[in-house]
Each structure stands twice: as C-alpha cells, then as structure tokens.
Short mmCIF file of C-alpha atoms and ligand atoms in Angstrom, two decimals:
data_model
loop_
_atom_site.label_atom_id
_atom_site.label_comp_id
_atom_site.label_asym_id
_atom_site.label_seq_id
_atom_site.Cartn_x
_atom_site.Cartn_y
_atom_site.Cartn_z
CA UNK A 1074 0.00 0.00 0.00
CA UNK A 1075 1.44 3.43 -0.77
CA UNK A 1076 1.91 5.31 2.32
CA UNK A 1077 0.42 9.19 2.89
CA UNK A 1078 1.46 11.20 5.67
CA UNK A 1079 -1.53 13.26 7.11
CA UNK A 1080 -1.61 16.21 9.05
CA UNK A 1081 -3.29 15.37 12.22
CA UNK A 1082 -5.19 17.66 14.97
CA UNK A 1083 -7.28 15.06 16.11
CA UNK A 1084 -10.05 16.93 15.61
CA UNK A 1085 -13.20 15.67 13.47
CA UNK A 1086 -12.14 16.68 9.82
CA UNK A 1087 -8.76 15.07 10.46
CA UNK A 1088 -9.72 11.38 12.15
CA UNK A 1089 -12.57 11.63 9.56
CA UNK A 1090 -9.26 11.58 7.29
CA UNK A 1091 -8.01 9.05 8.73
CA UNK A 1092 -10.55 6.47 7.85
CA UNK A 1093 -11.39 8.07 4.83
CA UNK A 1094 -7.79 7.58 3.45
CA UNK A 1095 -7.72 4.34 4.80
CA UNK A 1096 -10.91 2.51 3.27
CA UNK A 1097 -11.94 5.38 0.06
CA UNK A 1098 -8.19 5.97 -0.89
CA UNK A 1099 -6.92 2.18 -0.13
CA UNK A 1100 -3.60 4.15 1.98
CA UNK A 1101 -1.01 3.71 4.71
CA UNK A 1102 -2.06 6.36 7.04
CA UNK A 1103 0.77 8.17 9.08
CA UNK A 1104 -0.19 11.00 11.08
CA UNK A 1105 2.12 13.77 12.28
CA UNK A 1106 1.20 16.69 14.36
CA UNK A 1107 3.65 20.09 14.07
CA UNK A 1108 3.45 21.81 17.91
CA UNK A 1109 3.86 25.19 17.06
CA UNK A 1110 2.21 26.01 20.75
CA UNK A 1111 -0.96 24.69 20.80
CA UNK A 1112 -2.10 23.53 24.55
CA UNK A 1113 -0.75 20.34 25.73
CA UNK A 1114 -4.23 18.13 25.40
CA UNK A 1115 -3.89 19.27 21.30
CA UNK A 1116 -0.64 17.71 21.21
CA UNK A 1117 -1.76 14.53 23.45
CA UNK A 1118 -4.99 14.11 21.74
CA UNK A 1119 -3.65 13.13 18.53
CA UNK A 1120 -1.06 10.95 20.05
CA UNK A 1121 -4.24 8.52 21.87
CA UNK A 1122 -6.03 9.05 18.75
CA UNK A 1123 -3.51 7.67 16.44
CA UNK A 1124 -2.39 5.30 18.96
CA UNK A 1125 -6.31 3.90 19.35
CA UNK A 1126 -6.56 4.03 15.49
CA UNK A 1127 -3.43 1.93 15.13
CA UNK A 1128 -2.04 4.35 12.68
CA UNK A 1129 1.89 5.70 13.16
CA UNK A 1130 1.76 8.73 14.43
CA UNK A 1131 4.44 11.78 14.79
CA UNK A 1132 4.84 14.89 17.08
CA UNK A 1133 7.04 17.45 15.71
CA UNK A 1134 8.33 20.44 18.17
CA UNK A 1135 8.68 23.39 16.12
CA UNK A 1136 7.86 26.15 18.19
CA UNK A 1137 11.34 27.69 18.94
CA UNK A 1138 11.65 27.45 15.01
CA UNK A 1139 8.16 29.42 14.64
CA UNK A 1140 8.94 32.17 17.01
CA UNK A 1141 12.35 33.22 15.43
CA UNK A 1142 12.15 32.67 11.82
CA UNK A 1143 8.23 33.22 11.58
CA UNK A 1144 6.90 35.48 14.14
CA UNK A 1145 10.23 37.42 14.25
CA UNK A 1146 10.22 38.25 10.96
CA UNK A 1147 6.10 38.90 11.10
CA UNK A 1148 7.20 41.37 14.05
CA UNK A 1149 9.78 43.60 12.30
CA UNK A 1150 7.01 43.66 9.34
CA UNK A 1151 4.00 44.64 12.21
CA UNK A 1152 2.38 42.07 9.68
CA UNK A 1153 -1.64 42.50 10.04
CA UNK A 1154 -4.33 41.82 7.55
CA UNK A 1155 -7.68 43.61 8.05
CA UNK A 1156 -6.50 44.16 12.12
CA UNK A 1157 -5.86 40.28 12.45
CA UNK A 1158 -2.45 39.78 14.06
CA UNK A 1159 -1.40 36.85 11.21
CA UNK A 1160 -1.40 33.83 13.75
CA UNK A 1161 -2.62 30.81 11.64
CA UNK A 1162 -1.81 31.73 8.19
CA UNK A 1163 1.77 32.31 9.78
CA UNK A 1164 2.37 29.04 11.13
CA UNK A 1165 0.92 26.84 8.12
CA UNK A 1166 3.89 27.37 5.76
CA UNK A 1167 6.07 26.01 9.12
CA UNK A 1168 3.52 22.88 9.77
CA UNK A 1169 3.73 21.99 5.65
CA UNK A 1170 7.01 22.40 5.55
CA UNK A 1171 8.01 19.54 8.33
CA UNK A 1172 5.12 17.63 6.79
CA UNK A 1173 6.91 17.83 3.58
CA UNK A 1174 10.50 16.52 5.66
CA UNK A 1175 8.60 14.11 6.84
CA UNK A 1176 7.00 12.80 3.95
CA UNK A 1177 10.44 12.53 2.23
CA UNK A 1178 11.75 10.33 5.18
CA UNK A 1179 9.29 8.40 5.70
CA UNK A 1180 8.85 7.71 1.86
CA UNK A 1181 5.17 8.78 1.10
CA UNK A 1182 3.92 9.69 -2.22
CA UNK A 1183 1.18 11.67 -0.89
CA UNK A 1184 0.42 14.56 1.87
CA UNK A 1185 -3.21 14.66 2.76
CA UNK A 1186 -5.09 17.64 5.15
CA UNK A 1187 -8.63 17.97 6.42
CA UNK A 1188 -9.06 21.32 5.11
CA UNK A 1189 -12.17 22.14 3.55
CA UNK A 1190 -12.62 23.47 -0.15
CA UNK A 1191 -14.18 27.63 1.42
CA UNK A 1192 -11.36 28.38 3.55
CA UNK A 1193 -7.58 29.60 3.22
CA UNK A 1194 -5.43 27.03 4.57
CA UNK A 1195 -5.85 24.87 1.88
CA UNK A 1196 -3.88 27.24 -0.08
CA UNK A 1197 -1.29 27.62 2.59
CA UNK A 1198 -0.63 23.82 3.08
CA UNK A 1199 -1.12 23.06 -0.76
CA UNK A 1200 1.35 26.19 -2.08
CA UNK A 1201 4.10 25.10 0.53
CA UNK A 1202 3.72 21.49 -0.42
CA UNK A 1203 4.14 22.10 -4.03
CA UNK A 1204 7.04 24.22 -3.97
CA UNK A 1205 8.69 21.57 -1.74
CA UNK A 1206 7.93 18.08 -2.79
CA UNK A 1207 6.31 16.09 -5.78
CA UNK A 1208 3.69 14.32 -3.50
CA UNK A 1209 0.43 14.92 -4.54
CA UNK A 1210 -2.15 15.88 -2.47
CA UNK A 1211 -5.52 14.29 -0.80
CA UNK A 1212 -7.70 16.48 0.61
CA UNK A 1213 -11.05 13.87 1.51
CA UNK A 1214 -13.12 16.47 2.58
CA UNK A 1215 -13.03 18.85 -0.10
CA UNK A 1216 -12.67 16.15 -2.53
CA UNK A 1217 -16.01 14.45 -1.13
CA UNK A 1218 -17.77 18.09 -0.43
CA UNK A 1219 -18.56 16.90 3.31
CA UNK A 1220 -20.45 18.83 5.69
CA UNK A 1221 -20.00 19.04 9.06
CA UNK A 1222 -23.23 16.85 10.06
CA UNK A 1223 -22.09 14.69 7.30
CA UNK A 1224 -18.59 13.93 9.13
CA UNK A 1225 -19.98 13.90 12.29
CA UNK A 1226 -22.55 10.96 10.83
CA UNK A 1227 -19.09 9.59 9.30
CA UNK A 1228 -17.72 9.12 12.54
CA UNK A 1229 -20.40 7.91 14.43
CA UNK A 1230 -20.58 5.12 11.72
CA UNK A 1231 -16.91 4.06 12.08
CA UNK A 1232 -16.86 4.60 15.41
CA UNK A 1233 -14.48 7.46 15.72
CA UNK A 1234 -14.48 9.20 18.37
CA UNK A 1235 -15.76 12.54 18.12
CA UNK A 1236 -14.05 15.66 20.28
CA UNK A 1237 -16.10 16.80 22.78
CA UNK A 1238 -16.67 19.86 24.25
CA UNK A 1239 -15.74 21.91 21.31
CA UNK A 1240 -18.47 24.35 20.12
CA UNK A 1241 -16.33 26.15 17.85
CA UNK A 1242 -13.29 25.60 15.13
CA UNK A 1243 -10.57 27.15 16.69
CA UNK A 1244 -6.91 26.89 15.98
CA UNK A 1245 -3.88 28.38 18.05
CA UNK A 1246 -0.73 28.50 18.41
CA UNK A 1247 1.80 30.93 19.90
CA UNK A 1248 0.90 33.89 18.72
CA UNK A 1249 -2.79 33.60 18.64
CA UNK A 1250 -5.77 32.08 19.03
CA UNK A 1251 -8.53 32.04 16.23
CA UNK A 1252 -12.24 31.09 17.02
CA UNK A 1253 -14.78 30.92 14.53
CA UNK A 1254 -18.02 28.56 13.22
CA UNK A 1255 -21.77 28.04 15.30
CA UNK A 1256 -23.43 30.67 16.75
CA UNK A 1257 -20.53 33.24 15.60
CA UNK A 1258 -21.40 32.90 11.89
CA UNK A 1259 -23.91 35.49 12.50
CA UNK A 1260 -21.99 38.46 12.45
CA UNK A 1261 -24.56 40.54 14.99
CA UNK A 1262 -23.76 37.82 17.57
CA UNK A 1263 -21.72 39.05 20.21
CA UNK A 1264 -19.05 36.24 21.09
CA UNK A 1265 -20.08 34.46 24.55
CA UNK A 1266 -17.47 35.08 27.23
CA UNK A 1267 -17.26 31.19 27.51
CA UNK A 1268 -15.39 31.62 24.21
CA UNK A 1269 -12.16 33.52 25.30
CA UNK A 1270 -9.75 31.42 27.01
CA UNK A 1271 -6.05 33.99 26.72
CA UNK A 1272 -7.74 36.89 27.46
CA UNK A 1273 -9.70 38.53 30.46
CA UNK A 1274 -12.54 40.32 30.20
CA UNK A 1275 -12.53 44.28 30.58
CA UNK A 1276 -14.54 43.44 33.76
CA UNK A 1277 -12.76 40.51 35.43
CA UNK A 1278 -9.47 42.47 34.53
CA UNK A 1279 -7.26 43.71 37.61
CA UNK A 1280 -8.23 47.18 39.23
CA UNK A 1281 -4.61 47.82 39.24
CA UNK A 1282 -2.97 48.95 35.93
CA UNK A 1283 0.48 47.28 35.32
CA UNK A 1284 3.74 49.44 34.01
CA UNK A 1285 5.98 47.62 31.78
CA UNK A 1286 8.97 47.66 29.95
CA UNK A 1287 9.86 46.23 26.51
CA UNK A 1288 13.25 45.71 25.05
CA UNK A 1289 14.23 45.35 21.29
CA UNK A 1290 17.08 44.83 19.73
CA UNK A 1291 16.87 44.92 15.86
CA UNK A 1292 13.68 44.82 15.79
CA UNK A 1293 12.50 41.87 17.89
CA UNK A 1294 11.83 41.53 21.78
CA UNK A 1295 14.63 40.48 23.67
CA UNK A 1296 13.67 41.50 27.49
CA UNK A 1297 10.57 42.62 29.75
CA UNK A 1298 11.30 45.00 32.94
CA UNK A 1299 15.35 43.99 31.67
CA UNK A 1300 14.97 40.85 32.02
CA UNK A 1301 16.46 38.69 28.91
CA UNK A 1302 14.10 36.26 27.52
CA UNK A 1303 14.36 33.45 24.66
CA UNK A 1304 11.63 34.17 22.22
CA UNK A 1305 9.20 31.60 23.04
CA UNK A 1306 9.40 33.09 26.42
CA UNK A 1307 9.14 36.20 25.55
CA UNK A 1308 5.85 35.62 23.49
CA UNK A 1309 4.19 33.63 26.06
CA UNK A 1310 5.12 36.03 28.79
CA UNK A 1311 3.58 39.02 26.24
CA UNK A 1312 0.82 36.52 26.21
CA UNK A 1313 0.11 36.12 29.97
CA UNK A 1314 0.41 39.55 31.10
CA UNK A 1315 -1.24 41.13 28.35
CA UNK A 1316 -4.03 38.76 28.40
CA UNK A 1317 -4.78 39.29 31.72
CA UNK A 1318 -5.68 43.22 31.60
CA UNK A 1319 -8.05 42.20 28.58
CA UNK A 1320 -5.90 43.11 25.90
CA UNK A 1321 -5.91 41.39 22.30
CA UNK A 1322 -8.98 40.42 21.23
CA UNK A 1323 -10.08 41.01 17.81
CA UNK A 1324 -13.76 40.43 16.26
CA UNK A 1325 -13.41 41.46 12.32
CA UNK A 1326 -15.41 40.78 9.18
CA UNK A 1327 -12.67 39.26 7.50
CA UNK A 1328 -12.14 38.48 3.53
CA UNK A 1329 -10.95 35.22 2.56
CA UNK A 1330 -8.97 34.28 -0.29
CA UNK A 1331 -12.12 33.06 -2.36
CA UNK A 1332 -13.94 36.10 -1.72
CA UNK A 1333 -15.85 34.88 1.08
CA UNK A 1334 -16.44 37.11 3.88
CA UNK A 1335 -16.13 35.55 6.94
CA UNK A 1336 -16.42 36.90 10.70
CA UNK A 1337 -13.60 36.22 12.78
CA UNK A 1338 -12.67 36.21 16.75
CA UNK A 1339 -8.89 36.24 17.60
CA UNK A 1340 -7.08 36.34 20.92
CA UNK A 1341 -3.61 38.21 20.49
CA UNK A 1342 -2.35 39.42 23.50
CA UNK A 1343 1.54 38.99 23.22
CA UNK A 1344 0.87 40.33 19.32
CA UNK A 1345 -0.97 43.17 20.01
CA UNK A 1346 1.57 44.31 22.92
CA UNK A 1347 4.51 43.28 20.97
CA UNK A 1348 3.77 45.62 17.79
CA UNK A 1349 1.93 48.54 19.40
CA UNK A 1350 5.58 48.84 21.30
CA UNK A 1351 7.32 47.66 18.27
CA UNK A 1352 5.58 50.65 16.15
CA UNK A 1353 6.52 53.04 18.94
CA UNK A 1354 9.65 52.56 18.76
CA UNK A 1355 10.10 52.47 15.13
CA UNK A 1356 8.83 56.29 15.80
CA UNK A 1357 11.87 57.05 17.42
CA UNK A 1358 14.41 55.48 15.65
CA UNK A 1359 13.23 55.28 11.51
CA UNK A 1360 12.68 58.58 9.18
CA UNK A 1361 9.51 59.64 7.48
CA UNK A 1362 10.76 58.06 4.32
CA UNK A 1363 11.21 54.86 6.26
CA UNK A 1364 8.20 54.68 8.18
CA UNK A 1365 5.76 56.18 5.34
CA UNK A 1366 7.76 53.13 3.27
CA UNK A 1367 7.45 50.38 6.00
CA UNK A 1368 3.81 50.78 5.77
CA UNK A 1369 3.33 49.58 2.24
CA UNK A 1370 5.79 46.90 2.93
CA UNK A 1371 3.75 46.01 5.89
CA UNK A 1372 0.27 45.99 3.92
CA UNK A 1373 2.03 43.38 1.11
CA UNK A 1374 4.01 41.48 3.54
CA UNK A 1375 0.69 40.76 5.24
CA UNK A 1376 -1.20 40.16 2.02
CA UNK A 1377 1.77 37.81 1.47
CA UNK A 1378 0.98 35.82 4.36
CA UNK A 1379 -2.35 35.38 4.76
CA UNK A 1380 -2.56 34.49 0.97
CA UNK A 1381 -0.28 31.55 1.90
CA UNK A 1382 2.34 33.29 -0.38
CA UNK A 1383 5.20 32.55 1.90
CA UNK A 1384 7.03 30.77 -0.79
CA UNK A 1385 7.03 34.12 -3.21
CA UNK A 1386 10.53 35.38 -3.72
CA UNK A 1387 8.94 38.91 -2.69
CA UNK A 1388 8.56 37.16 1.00
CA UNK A 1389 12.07 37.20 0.44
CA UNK A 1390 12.95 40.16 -0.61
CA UNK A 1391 10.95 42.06 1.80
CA UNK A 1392 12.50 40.07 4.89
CA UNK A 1393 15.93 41.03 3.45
CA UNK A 1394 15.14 45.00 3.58
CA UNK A 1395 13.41 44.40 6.63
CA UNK A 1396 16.63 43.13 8.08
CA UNK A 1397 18.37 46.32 6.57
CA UNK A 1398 15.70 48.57 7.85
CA UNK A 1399 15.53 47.31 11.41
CA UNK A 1400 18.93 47.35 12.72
CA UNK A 1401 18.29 50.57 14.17
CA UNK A 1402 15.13 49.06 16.21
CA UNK A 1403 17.11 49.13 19.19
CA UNK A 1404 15.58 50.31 22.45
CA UNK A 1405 13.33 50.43 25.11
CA UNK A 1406 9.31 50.91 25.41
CA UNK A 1407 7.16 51.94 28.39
CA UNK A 1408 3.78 50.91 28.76
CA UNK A 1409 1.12 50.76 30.63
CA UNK A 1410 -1.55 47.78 30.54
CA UNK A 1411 -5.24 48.65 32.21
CA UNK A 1412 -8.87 46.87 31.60
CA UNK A 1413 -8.20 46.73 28.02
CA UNK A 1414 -5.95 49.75 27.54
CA UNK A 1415 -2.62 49.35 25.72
CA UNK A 1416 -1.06 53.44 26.29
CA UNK A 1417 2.70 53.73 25.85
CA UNK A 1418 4.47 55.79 28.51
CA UNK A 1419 7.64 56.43 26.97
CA UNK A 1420 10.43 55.23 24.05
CA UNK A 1421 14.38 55.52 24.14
CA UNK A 1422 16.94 54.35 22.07
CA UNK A 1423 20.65 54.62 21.09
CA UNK A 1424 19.83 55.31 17.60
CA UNK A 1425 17.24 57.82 18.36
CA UNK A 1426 16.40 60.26 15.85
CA UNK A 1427 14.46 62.43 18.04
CA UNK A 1428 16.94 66.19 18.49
CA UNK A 1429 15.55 67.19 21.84
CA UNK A 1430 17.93 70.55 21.81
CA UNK A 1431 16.72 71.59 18.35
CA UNK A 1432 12.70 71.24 18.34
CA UNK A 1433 12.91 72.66 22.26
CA UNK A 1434 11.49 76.27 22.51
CA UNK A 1435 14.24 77.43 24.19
CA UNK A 1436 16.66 76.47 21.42
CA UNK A 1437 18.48 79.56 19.91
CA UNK A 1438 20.94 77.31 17.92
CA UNK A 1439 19.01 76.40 15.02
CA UNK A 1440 18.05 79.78 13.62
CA UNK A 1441 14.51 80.53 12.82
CA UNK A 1442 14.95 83.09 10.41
CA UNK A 1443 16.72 80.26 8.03
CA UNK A 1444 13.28 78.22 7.80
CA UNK A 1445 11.46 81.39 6.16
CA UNK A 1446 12.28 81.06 2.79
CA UNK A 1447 11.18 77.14 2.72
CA UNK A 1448 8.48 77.90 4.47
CA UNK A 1449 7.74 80.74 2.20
CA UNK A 1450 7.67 78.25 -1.36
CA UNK A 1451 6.46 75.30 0.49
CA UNK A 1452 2.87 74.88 -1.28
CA UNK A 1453 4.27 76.70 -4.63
CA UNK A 1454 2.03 74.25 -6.27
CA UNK A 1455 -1.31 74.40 -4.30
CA UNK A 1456 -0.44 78.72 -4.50
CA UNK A 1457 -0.16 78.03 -8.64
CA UNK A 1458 -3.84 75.66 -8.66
CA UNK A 1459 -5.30 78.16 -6.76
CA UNK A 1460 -4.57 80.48 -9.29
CA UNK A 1461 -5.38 78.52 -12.38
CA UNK A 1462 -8.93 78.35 -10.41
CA UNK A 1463 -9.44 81.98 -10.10
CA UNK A 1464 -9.30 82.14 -13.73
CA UNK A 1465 -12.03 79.50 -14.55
N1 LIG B 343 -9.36 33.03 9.30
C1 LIG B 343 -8.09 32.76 9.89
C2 LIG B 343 -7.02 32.58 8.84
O1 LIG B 343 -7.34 32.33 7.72
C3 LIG B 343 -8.13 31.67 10.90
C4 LIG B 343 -8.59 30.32 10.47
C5 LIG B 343 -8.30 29.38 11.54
N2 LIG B 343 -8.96 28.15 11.51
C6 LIG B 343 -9.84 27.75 12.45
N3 LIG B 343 -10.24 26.53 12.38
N4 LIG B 343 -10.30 28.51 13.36
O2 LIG B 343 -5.85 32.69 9.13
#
C-alpha cells in the first residue's frame, strides 16, 4: 500500500481523514502533528487518537523554530491583515514544511489535510507542499464536499471518536488564538465570554494597571522589565500579562482568499503588545521616508501571508530590507496595561532620531529666520492651482 502522511489535529475533519484515506483511498495512514504552541491536550490528543486508530503517528516540536524565523520576521514587518495579528496563516507554511521533511523520510507519495474546499489554509498547506515536494495531495473532505453533520454521521458510523466539548473551530498556536463557526457565523452575535480562554474580560481584569517595559534589539523583543528572555518566552510572557488586563482580542469581518467574507474572533495578546511597542519605537528610531515606506511593505508582507504566499521570492525580498531597515530598532518601550488599555508611557533608544535641543522652545541654535524662505515656497504648487482656479 502506498503510504500518505496526514496532518493530524485530532479533531473531526482530520480522524474523519483518517478512515477516509484508509478505506476510500486504499492508503497507509501516518499521522504527524507540528506543535507550534498549541495547549498540551492538542498535542496529546492526537497521540491517543492515532495510537487507538493503530495508525503511526508523529509529534514534531517546532515552536522555537516558529517564534524566530516566523513570528520574528512577522514582528519587524507589524504584519496585520484587516487588524488580524497573522497567527494561523503564519504558522501553516512552518507545519507543511516539516510535513513535507517528513513525507520525504518516511517515503510517502502523498500529503493529505482535512481542510475544507471555502477556507484559506488549503492554499497555505497546498502552495508550501508544491514548492517543496512532488507528492500529490488528498484532501477527503473537499474532494467528497462533506459537511459538518455529514462527518460527524461519518464518525459515528466508524466509530471514531468525536471531540467533545468543542463548540467552535478554533486553531492556536503561539501567537494567537482564532475562534470561529456556530453561533458566531452570524456576524450581529456578540461572542459568549465562555469563548475567550487567553484573554480577560474588561470586567474581570485587575483594578490595578500594570507598568511595563519592553526591550528590542533589531527589531525583535529580547527583554521585559530587563529581564532577557528566549523568544518563546518572551511571546508567552507578552501573552500572559497582556491577556490578563483584557488586551488582544479582535472580532473582524474578515475576507478570505475566495472572496468569502467571513467573521472572525482572535485572541492576540503577546501580538498586540509586541507591535503597538514595536511601532513606537520604530517612531523614534526610523525617518519619514522609512516609516511612510514600512507601511506599504507592511500591507504586502501581510497580504503575502495570509494568501499563503510565503514561498514568493517577494517574502524574500521584503524580509531582506526588513533586516536592513531594522537594525536601528534598538531600544526600550514603556507601557502601561489597564482593563483593556494598551497606552505607551515612553520610548528611548541609542539610535534615536528624536533632536531634543533643536525642536525645544528654548533652542536659539538652530536659527529661525533660516526656515522662512522654505516655508515661504512650500505649497508653490497648491499657490499656482489656486490660481489657475481663479481664472475658470
Ligand atoms: N481566518 C483565519 C485565517 O485564515 C483563521 C482560520 C483558523 N482556523 C480555524 N479553524 N479557526 O488565518
């Protein structure tokens, strides 16, 4: 039997999979499961499952891997797509790409994932895939144009167990947590608190606001209150703190890649701590060119990612001027975390730009009188349409 290696949550599309490739696509089933940060019962679950379904099963650890050369990078770019911190679409190029190892080692001639034929990961998974293998690619419930009663039905029938408690589809991973599916599909719905797990409520958050203080260097965080972290301590620390004075949640109206609009819950914390301080400082230490610049870079490199582009040479590119751009992202940011506010206090860096002497009041140094003139032909042009509208 020819062997496919399946990307396994252990949730219902993907043991649905697993039979379905079994007895419809006559296959050797191995599962693997990439732990980019998901909570410890995601990463057991598919172990018991696989184990129970007598099917050889993988768990890959690729979370230090995700933070620096995925999230990093996503950092320096501030990388958001319609005000959703990228957190899944960042980590599925990751998760194909150690399916893909895998696949090689293992010698499979297919890769197979539960995704369904409406949303975007099947273009993440499927683009990474085919720029890094010749498998081909099984994807049963697109394929068979399931529903959801339909699989559940499925696995009642085979006797596959179905996850429990689990109301909605939601997928995390270190840098955020996306809910979506039942009663949320109706976008005037206001998400049940019951839904939230990284993030407090405005109400249950402390009384007391919290005062912290964010180091870069280069343009990633390297330290809270100085005190040096590794990056996936950093972002889980972001996480916890941030989460707990209700900060990071995100309910959008989100386009997918087919078109589809689709409404969306996230729970960002660390993200939305870790670029609002990341912006500030970029404030300080980058010129209008740069900045006005960064923000087109940071609109594509998002596009980029979300449209499971990763693979692009642009991606590339972009990191590579990044890289360039960010050197001077050195420094420190103060901020202050209260019942959902996110205010920064203050920004310093070696490689400020900020002249405190010249733009003071009290500055006689930088003569006044030498601005007049610019000042004097600065809207020549707007003077000159003015003019030409007299006339009309
Ligand atoms: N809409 C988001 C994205 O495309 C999140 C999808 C996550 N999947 C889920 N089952 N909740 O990145």
């Amino acid at each position: 039997m020819e062997k496919v290696v399946l990307a396994f949550s252990g949730g219902l599309d993907t043991s649905v999979c697993v039979k379905l490739l079994q007895d419809k696509y006559q296959k050797e089933v191995i599962t693997v499961c990439v732990d980019v940060g998901q909570p410890e019962d995601e990463i057991s679950r598919p172990e018991r499952l696989a184990r129970d379904m007598g099917v050889k099963h993988y768990t890959i650890d690729a979370k230090d891997e995700f933070a620096r050369n995925f999230i990093f990078p996503a950092v320096k770019a501030n990388a958001i797509y319609e005000g959703y911190p990228l957190s899944t679409a960042l980590a599925r190029p990751l998760i194909a790409m150690k399916i893909v190892e895998l696949a090689k080692k293992e010698g499979a001639v297919s890769i197979s994932h539960g995704c369904t034929g409406k949303g975007n990961d099947q273009f993440r998974f499927e683009s990474t895939i085919r720029s890094g293998s010749s498998c081909d690619v099984i994807a049963p419930i697109r394929d068979l144009n399931l529903t959801r009663t339909e699989e559940v039905d499925y696995a009642k029938e085979h006797g596959i167990p179905l996850p429990s408690d689990k109301l909605y589809s939601i997928d995390e991973n270190l840098w955020g947590r996306s809910i979506e599916g039942d009663i949320l599909e109706d976008p005037m719905v206001e998400t049940p608190e019951e839904a939230f797990r990284w993030t407090r409520s405005t109400e249950d958050a402390p009384e007391d606001a919290q005062i912290l203080e964010i180091s870069f260097a280069e343009g990633v965080p390297v330290a809270i209150d100085g005190q040096k972290m590794a990056p996936v301590e950093i972002i889980e620390a972001c996480n916890q703190v941030a989460g707990l004075h209700a900060i990071g949640r995100v309910d959008i109206m989100e386009d997918r890649i087919i078109g589809l609009k689709s409404r969306e819950n996230y729970e960002t914390p660390g993200a939305v701590l870790i670029i609002t301080t990341h912006k500030a400082l970029e404030q300080l230490t980058l010129t209008r060119e740069e900045l006005k610049f960064s923000e087109i870079v940071s609109q594509t490199y998002a596009e980029l990612i979300y449209n499971g582009l990763w693979h692009e040479p642009l991606r590339e590119d972009l990191d590579q001027f990044l890289d360039s751009m960010q050197r001077r992202v050195t420094g420190v940011v103060k901020v202050k975390l209260h019942k959902g506010n996110l205010r920064v206090l203050g920004r310093k860096s070696p490689y400020s730009l900020y002249n405190e002497k010249a733009v003071s009041f009290e500055d006689k140094d930088m003569d006044q009188r030498e601005i007049a003139g610019m000042v004097k032909n600065y809207a020549l042009q707007a003077a000159c349409y003015q003019e030409v509208c007299k006339r009309e």
